[in-house]
């Protein structure tokens, strides 16, 4: 699943390479991914129009065409977008493609056909699930200590991992960066928000800023094609069985409500005795 740093990289890349290009053809190969609120099929409506803007908003990527129409993409779990140039091979599992006037193609691909493409009039986003309900933008000046503390206070019984991962509260932190943030803050993922000490709250807040900034920098510096997920900089995510980069303890993976969570049981000790079985340490 692409996360905020990935989407910002894709956005910036498309602004540079797709904006001001004219669409010579639009192909919908998997109609199941398309939600058409315009009426006219995109094959007919988009042809000869020019891409005028690219933006990202939470998990959504928004491609504006001719200032009046929008393709709003949610890549979901396995969706990818490829900018296919002449010698490149298409990724496969193409659900929709835009042919551009420079001979390149934007392929929207998903082997599971779960990605969603909303075709709407510009700004008509009310029918797009989740888009208008996004929480505070964690990269904006509005995301302050006070804002973050208020959200913790509003949801004292929520586990911190679920809270920072909730896009209607914070816009937006996905599963991978949520693990990285709690590792940086040295907080156990199941800790209830209401039990965090003041210094722990500050650590989580600082880690959100630092980890996301590092991620944005790492993805930009990797300069990979936009369909490649850059994860080499991650310290615990998908590193089950590897030593913790801080203390050497073996990193664990746990399933929490259907999600995989990666953490270091020594750096991120559980708060209460009820979680003692997570650590394998003998009781004192
Ligand atoms: Zn550790």
PDB file of N, CA and C and ligand atoms in Angstrom, residues 183 244 246-249 264 266-267, ligand 1:
ATOM      1  N   UNK A 183       8.211   2.574  16.953  1.00  0.00           N
ATOM      2  CA  UNK A 183       9.568   2.107  17.243  1.00  0.00           C
ATOM      3  C   UNK A 183      10.458   3.299  17.620  1.00  0.00           C
ATOM      4  N   UNK A 244      16.923  -6.019  16.204  1.00  0.00           N
ATOM      5  CA  UNK A 244      16.555  -4.607  16.332  1.00  0.00           C
ATOM      6  C   UNK A 244      17.793  -3.752  16.077  1.00  0.00           C
ATOM      7  N   UNK A 246      18.497  -1.024  17.222  1.00  0.00           N
ATOM      8  CA  UNK A 246      18.866  -0.257  18.407  1.00  0.00           C
ATOM      9  C   UNK A 246      19.467  -1.152  19.481  1.00  0.00           C
ATOM     10  N   UNK A 247      18.875  -2.339  19.709  1.00  0.00           N
ATOM     11  CA  UNK A 247      19.320  -3.134  20.860  1.00  0.00           C
ATOM     12  C   UNK A 247      19.664  -4.582  20.502  1.00  0.00           C
ATOM     13  N   UNK A 248      19.366  -5.013  19.289  1.00  0.00           N
ATOM     14  CA  UNK A 248      19.737  -6.360  18.883  1.00  0.00           C
ATOM     15  C   UNK A 248      18.715  -7.439  19.185  1.00  0.00           C
ATOM     16  N   UNK A 249      17.687  -7.113  19.958  1.00  0.00           N
ATOM     17  CA  UNK A 249      16.610  -8.081  20.235  1.00  0.00           C
ATOM     18  C   UNK A 249      15.895  -8.413  18.919  1.00  0.00           C
ATOM     19  N   UNK A 264       9.866  -4.005  18.420  1.00  0.00           N
ATOM     20  CA  UNK A 264      10.929  -4.622  19.217  1.00  0.00           C
ATOM     21  C   UNK A 264      10.414  -4.819  20.635  1.00  0.00           C
ATOM     22  N   UNK A 266      11.882  -5.418  23.325  1.00  0.00           N
ATOM     23  CA  UNK A 266      12.713  -4.836  24.386  1.00  0.00           C
ATOM     24  C   UNK A 266      12.630  -3.310  24.381  1.00  0.00           C
ATOM     25  N   UNK A 267      12.737  -2.694  23.193  1.00  0.00           N
ATOM     26  CA  UNK A 267      12.663  -1.226  23.107  1.00  0.00           C
ATOM     27  C   UNK A 267      11.252  -0.708  23.316  1.00  0.00           C
TER      28      UNK A 267
HETATM   29 ZN1  LIG B   1      15.201  -2.945  20.347  1.00  0.00          ZN
END
